[in-house]
Coordinates of C-alpha atoms and ligand atoms in Angstrom, one line a residue:
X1 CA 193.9 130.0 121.1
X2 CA 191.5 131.9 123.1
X3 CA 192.3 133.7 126.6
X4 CA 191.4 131.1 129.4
X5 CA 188.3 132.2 131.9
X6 CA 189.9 134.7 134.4
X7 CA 188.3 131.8 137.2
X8 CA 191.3 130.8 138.6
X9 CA 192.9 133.9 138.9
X10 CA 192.9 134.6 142.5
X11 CA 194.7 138.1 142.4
X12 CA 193.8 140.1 145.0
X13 CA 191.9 143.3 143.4
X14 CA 194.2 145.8 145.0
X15 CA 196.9 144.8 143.1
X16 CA 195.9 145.7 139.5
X17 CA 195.1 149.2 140.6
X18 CA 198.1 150.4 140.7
X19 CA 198.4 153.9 138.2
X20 CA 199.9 153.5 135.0
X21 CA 203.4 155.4 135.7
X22 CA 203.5 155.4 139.2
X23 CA 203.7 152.0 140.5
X24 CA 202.9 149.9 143.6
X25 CA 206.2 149.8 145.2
X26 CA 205.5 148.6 148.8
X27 CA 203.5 144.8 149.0
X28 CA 199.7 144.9 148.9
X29 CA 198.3 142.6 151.0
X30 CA 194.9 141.7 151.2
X31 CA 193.7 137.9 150.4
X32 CA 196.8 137.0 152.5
X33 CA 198.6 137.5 148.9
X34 CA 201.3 139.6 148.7
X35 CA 201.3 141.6 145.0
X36 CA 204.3 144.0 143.9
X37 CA 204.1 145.5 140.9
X38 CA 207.0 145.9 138.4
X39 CA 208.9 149.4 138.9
X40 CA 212.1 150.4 138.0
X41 CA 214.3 151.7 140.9
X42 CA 217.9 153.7 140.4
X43 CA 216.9 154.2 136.6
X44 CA 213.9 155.0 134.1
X45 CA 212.8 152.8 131.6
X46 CA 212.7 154.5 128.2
X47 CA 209.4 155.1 126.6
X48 CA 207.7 155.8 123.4
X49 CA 205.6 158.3 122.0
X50 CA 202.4 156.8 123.3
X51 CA 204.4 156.1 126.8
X52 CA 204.6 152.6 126.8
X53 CA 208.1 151.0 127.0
X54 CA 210.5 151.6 124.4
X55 CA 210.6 148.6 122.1
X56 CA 213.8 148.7 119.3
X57 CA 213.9 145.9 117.0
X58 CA 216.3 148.0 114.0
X59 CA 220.1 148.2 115.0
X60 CA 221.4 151.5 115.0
X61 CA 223.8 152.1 112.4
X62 CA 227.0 152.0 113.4
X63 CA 230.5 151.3 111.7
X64 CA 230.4 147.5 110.3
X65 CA 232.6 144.9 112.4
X66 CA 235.4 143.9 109.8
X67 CA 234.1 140.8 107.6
X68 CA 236.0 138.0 108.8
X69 CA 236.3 133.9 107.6
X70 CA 233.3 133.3 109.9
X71 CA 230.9 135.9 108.2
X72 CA 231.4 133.8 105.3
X73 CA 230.3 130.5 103.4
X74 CA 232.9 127.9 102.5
X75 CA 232.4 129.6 98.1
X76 CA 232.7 133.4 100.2
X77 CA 236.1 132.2 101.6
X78 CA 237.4 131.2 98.5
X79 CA 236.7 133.8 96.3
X80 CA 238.1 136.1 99.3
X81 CA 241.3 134.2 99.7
X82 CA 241.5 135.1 95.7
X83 CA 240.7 138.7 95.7
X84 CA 243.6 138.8 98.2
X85 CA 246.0 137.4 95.3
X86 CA 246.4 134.1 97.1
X87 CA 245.3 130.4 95.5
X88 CA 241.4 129.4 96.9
X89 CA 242.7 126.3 99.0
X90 CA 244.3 128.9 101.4
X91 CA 240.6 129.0 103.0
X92 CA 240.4 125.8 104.2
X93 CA 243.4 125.9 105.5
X94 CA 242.4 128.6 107.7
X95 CA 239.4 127.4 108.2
X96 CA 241.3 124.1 109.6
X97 CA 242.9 127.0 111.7
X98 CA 239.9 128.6 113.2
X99 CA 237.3 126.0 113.1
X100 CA 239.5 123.0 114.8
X101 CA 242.8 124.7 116.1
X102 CA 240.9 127.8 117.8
X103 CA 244.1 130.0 116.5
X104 CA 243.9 133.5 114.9
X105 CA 247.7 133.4 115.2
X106 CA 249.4 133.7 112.3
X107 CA 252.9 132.3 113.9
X108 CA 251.1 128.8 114.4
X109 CA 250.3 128.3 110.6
X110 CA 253.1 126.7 110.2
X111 CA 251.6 125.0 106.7
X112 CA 251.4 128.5 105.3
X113 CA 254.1 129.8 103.1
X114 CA 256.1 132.8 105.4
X115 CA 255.8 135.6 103.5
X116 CA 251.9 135.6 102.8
X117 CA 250.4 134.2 106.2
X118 CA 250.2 137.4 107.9
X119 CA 248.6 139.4 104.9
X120 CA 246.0 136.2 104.7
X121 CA 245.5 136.9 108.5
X122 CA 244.8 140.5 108.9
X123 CA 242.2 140.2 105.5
X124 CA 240.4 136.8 106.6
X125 CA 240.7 136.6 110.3
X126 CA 240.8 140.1 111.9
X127 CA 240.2 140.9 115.7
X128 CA 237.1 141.0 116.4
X129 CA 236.6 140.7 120.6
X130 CA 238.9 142.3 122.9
X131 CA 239.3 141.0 126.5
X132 CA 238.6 143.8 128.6
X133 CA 237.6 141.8 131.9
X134 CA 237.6 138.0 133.0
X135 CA 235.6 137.0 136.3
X136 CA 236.3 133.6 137.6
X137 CA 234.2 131.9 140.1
X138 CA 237.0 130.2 143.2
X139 CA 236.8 126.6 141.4
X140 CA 237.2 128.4 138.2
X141 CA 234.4 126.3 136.8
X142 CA 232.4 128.9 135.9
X143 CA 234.5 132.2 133.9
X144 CA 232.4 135.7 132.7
X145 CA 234.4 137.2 129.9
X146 CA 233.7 141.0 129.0
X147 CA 234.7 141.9 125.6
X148 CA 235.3 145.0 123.6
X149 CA 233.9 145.4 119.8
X150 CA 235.5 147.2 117.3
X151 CA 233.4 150.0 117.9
X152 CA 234.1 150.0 121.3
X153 CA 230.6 148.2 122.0
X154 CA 230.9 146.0 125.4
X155 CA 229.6 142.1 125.2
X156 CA 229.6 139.4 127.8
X157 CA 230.1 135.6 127.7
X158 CA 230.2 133.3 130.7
X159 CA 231.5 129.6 130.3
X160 CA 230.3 127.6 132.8
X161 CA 231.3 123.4 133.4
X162 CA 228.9 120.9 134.3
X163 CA 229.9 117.2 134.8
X164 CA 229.1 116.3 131.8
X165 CA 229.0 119.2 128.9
X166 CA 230.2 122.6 129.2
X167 CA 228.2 125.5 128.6
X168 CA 228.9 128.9 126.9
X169 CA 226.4 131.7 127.4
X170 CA 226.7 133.8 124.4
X171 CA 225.6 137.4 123.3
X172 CA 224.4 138.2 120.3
X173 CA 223.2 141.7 120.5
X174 CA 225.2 144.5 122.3
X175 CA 222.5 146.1 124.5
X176 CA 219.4 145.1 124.0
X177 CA 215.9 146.7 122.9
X178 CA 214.1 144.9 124.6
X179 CA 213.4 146.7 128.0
X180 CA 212.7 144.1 130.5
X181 CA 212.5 146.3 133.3
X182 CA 214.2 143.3 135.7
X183 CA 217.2 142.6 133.2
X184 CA 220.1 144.6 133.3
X185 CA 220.9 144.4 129.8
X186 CA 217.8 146.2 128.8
X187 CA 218.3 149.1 130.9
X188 CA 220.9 151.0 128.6
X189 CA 218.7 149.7 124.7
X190 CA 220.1 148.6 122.0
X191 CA 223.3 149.0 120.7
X192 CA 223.7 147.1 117.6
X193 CA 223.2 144.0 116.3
X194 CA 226.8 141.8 116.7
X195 CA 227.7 139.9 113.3
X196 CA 227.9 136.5 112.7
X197 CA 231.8 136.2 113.4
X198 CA 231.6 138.0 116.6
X199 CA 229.3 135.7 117.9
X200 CA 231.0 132.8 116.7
X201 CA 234.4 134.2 117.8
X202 CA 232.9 134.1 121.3
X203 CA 233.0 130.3 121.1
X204 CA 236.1 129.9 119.7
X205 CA 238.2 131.9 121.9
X206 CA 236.5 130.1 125.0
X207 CA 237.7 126.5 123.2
X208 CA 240.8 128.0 122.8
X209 CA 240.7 128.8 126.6
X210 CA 239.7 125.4 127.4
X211 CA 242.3 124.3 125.5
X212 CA 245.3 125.7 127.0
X213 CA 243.2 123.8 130.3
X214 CA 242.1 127.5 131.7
X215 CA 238.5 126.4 132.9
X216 CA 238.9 124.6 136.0
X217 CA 236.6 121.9 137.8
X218 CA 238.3 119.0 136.5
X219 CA 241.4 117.4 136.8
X220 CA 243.0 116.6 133.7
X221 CA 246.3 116.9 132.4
X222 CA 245.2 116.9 129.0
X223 CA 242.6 119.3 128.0
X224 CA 243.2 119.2 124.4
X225 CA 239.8 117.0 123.5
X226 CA 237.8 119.3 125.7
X227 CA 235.4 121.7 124.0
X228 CA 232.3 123.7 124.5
X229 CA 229.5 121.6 124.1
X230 CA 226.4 123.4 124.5
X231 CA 225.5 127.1 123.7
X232 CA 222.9 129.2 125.2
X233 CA 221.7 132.4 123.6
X234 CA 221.2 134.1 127.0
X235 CA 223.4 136.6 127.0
X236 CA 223.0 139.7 126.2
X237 CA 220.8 140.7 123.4
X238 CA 217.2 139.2 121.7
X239 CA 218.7 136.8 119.4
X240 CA 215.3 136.7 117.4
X241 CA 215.8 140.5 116.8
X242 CA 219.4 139.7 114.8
X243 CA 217.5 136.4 113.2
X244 CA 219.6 136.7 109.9
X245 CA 223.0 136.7 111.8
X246 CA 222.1 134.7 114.8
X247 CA 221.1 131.9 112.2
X248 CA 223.9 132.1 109.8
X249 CA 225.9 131.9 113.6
X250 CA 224.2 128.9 114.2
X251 CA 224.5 126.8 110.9
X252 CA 228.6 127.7 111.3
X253 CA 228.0 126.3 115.0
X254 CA 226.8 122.7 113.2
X255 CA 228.9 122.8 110.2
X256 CA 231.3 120.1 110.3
X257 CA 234.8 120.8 110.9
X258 CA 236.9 122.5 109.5
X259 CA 233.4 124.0 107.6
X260 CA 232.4 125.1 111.0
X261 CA 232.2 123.9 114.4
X262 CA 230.8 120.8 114.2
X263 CA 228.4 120.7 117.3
X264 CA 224.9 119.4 118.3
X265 CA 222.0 121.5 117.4
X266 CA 220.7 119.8 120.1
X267 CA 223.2 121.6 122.5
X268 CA 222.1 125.2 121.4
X269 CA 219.5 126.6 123.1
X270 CA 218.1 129.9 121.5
X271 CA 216.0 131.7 124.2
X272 CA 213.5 134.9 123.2
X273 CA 211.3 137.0 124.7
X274 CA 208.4 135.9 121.7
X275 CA 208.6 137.8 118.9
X276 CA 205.9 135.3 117.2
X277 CA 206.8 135.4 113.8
X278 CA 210.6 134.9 113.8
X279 CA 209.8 132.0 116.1
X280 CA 207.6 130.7 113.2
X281 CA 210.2 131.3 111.1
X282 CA 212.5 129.5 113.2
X283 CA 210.2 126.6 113.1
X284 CA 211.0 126.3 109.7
X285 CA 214.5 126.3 109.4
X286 CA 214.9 122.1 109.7
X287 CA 217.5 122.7 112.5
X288 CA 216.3 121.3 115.7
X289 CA 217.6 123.8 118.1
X290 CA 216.6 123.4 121.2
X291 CA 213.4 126.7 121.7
X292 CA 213.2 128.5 125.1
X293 CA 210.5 131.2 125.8
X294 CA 211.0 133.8 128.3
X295 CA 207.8 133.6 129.4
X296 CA 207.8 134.9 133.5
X297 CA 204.2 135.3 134.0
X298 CA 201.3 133.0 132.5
X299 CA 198.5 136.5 132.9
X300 CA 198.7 139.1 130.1
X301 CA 198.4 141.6 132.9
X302 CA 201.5 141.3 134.6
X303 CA 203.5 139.8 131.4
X304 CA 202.6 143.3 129.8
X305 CA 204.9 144.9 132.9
X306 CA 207.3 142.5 132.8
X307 CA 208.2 141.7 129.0
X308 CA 207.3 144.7 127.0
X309 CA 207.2 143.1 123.9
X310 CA 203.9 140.9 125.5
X311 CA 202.1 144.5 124.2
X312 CA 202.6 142.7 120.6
X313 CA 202.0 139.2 121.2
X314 CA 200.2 138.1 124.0
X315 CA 201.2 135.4 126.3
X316 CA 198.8 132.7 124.2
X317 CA 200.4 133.9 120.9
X318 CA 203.7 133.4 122.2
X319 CA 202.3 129.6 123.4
X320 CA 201.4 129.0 120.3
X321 CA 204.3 129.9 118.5
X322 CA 206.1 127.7 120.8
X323 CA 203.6 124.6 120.4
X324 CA 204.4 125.4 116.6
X325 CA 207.6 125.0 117.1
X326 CA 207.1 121.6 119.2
X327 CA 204.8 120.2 116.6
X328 CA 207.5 121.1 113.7
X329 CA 210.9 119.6 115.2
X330 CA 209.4 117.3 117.8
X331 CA 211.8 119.2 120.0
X332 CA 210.6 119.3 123.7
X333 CA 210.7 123.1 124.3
X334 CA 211.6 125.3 127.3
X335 CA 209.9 127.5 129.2
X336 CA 212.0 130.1 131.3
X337 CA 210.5 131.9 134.4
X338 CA 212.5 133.8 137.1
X339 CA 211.0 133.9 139.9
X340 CA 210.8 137.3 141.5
X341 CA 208.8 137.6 144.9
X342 CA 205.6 138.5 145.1
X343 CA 205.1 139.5 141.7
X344 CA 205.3 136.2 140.0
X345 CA 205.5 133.7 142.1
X346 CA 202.1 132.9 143.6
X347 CA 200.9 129.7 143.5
X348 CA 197.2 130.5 141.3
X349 CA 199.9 131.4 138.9
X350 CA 201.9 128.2 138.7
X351 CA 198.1 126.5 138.0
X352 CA 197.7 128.9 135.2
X353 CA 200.5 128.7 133.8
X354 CA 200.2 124.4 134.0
X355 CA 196.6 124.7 132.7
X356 CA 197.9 126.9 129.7
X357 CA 200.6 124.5 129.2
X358 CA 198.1 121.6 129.5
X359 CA 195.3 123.0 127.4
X360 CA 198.0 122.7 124.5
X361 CA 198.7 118.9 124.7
X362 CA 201.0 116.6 127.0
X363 CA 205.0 116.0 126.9
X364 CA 205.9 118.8 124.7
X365 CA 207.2 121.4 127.1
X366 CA 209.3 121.9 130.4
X367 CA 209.1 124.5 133.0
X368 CA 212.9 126.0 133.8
X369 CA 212.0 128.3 136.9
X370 CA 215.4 130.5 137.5
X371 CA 215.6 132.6 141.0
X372 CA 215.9 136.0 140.0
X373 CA 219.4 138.1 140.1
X374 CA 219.0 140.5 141.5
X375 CA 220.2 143.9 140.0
X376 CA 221.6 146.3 142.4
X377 CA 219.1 148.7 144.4
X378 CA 216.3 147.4 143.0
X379 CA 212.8 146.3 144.4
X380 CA 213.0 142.8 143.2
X381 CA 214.2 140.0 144.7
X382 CA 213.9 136.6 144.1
X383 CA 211.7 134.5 145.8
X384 CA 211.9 132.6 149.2
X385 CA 212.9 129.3 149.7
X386 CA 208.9 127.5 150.4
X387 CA 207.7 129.8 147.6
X388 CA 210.1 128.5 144.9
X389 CA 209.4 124.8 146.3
X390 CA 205.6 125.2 146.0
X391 CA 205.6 127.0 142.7
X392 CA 207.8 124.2 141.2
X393 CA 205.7 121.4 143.0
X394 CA 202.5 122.6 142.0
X395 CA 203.9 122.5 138.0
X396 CA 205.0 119.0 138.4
X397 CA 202.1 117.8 139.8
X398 CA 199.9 119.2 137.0
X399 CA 202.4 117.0 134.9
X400 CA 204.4 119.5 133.7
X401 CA 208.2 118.4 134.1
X402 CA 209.6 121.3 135.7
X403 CA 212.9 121.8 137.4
X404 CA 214.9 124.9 138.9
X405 CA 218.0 126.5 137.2
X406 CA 221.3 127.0 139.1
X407 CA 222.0 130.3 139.2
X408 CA 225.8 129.7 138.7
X409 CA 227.7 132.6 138.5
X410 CA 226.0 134.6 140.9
X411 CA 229.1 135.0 142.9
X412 CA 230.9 136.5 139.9
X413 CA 228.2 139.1 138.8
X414 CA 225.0 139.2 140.0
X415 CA 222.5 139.8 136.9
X416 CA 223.1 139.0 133.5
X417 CA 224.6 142.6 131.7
X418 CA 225.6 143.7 135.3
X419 CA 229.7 143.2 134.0
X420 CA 228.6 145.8 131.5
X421 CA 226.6 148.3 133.2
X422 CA 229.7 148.6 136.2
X423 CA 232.4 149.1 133.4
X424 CA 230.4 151.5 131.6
X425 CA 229.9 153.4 134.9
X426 CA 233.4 153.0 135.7
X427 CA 234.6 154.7 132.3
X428 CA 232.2 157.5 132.4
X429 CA 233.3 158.2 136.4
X430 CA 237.5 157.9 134.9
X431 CA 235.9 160.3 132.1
X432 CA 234.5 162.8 134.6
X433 CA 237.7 163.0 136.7
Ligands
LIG501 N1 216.4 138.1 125.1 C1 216.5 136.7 125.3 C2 217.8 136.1 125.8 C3 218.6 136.8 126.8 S1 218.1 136.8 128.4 C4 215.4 136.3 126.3 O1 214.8 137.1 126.9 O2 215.0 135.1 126.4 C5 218.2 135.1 129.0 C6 217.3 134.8 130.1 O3 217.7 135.5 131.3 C7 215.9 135.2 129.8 O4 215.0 134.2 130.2 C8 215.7 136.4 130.7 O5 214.4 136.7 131.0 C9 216.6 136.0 131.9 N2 216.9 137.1 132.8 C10 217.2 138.4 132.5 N3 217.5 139.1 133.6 C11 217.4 138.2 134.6 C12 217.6 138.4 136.0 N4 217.9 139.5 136.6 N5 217.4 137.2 136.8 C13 217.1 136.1 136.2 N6 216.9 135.9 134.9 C14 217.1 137.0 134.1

């Protein structure tokens, strides 16, 4: 798809002038269009040889998360169970454990024999997340969790109830290699990729919580049939960037129980930046996930600033890919877009990003703008109340169904990653003292 006529593109010409490396950081103002550029404040973005923004799509190597039950398929488990001297039926017994009971706990396996249930625990279902922190909002209907890897690595999760479904935000990278210069995930890189069980375990130890009735916003007595219903990859991390893992995470997620989790692929939402061909790939997998696109600006010029990676695949590439992925599963796909003020948020972009949309065919997409959070000291903020109004108005009226996040859990972090970044500042102060 070619690059639509630059007509309707009403940005002031002040605004692109701003040098390479030393952004605009005041507003420009000139057409009565305000125009702040992207810039990183109270940090530096990493960059590459060439000095364009560090992109990492290989994990460091670090020391290998234990292989546990989760990393495995139902014929892994039983040879396992074997080579730890114990008869192959012991897997689906703890699979029945893990997948349906939510327990790691080897004093609740009561259908184990004694003498062997702790040995079949520590080999098959070792620790994998530590809780390190838990944030609750004052209902409780919305909890962040910050967990500890083997390696010492820090993740997030937040579990969030809706009437209706509850939602668990998952991680599946630590760090991220991304650099979005607005996301506070990015600022630190990329870790290492998380393994299949850790992200899995992230779901299973918030239906444990839910369980036990510890996420509030509901009165029940019984919490028992209660469960996480939906899963968003928007935590921390590019899911696309760990495909193998993410994927094998995701066909445990739809498994039937006690083979896996048994949920929707309807429920889980994997979100990227655009990494074109995995999202092919994705296409082709004949699970109908539901496909989100960070997109955040419909112009190649600003996208470049804002999602690195848009140096790779432009913004009608990562359309495409997307239409693709419509056209394949017939699943209605997602377009996210945080609205930051003045630098996204005008209205000619709204109509280019409804004509782009539009040029591609009718029904197949929505528009989820999300007000920005803000990360602390920075330049960016999200957008005022009129702005966000028109900008959605202007999308629905071109016939694009669009409608505006919550931005629950504001109260308990601010920006996605932020849990992270303060705990890692508040070890390295306790280290300096
Ligand atoms: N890497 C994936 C998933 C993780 S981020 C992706 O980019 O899609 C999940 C969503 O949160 C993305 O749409 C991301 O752009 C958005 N996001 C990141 N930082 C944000 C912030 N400070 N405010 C609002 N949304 C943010």
């Amino acid at each position: 798809m070619t690059e639509t006529p630059r007509t309707r593109e009403t940005r002031p010409a002040a605004s692109a002038s701003a040098p390479q490396g030393k952004p605009a950081q005041g507003k420009v103002r000139t057409t009565g269009t305000a125009q702040v550029r992207p810039a990183t404040e109270g940090w530096t973005q990493q960059k590459d040889a060439e000095g364009r923004p560090l992109l990492q799509f290989a994990s460091p190597k670090r020391g290998k998360p234990p292989v546990h039950l989760a990393d495995l398929t139902p014929d892994e488990r039983i040879a396992k169970v074997k080579e730890l001297g114990l008869p192959g039926f012991r897997a689906k017994q703890l699979s029945t454990h893990y997948f349906r009971h939510y327990t790691s706990d080897p004093e609740q396996m009561t259908d184990l024999p004694a003498d062997t249930r702790e040995q079949l625990v520590a080999g098959m279902l070792p620790p994998l997340l530590t809780e390190v922190r838990r944030l609750e909002t004052d209902r409780g209907d919305t909890i962040k969790f910050l967990w500890r890897l083997h390696d010492g690595a820090l993740v997030e999760s937040v579990l969030m109830r809706y009437p209706g479904r509850i939602t668990l935000c998952v991680s599946s990278q630590a760090g991220c290699g991304m650099n979005c210069p607005f996301c506070a995930t990015g600022q630190a890189g990329l870790t290492r990729n998380m393994s299949t069980a850790e992200i899995i375990e992230q779901i299973v130890r918030a239906n444990r919580l839910i369980a036990e009735g510890g996420l509030g916003g509901k009165k029940a007595d019984d919490h028992s049939m209660e469960r996480v219903s939906n899963i968003v990859f928007m935590g921390m991390g590019e899911p696309l960037a760990n495909y193998k893992r993410v994927m094998d995470a995701v066909r445990s997620m739809v498994a039937p129980q006690p083979e896996g989790l048994g949920m929707s692929a309807r429920g889980i939402t994997v979100s990227t930046v655009g990494l074109v061909p995995a999202i092919k790939k994705l296409a082709d997998e004949g699970i109908p996930v539901t496909f989100a696109l960070s997109l955040h600006a419909p112009d190649d010029h600003l996208r470049d600033e804002l999602i690195p990676v848009n140096s790779r695949w432009k913004v009608d590439e990562a359309l495409d890919a997307a239409y693709n992925y419509y056209e394949k599963t017939g699943r209605r796909v997602s377009i996210e877009y945080a609205l930051i003020k003045d630098m996204n948020d005008h209205a000619w972009r709204a109509d280019l990003l409804a004509e782009k949309l539009n040029q591609r065919g009718r029904g197949w997409v929505h528009v989820n703008p999300i007000p920005l959070n803000p990360t602390p000291g920075s330049i960016w903020t999200s957008s005022d109340k009129d702005v966000t109004d028109e900008f959605v108005r202007r999308l629905n009226d071109a016939g694009i169904p669009t409608t505006l996040r919550d931005t629950r859990g504001k109260e308990i972090d601010g920006a996605c990653g932020q849990l992270v970044a303060t705990t890692e500042d508040e070890a390295a102060s306790a280290a300096m003292v």
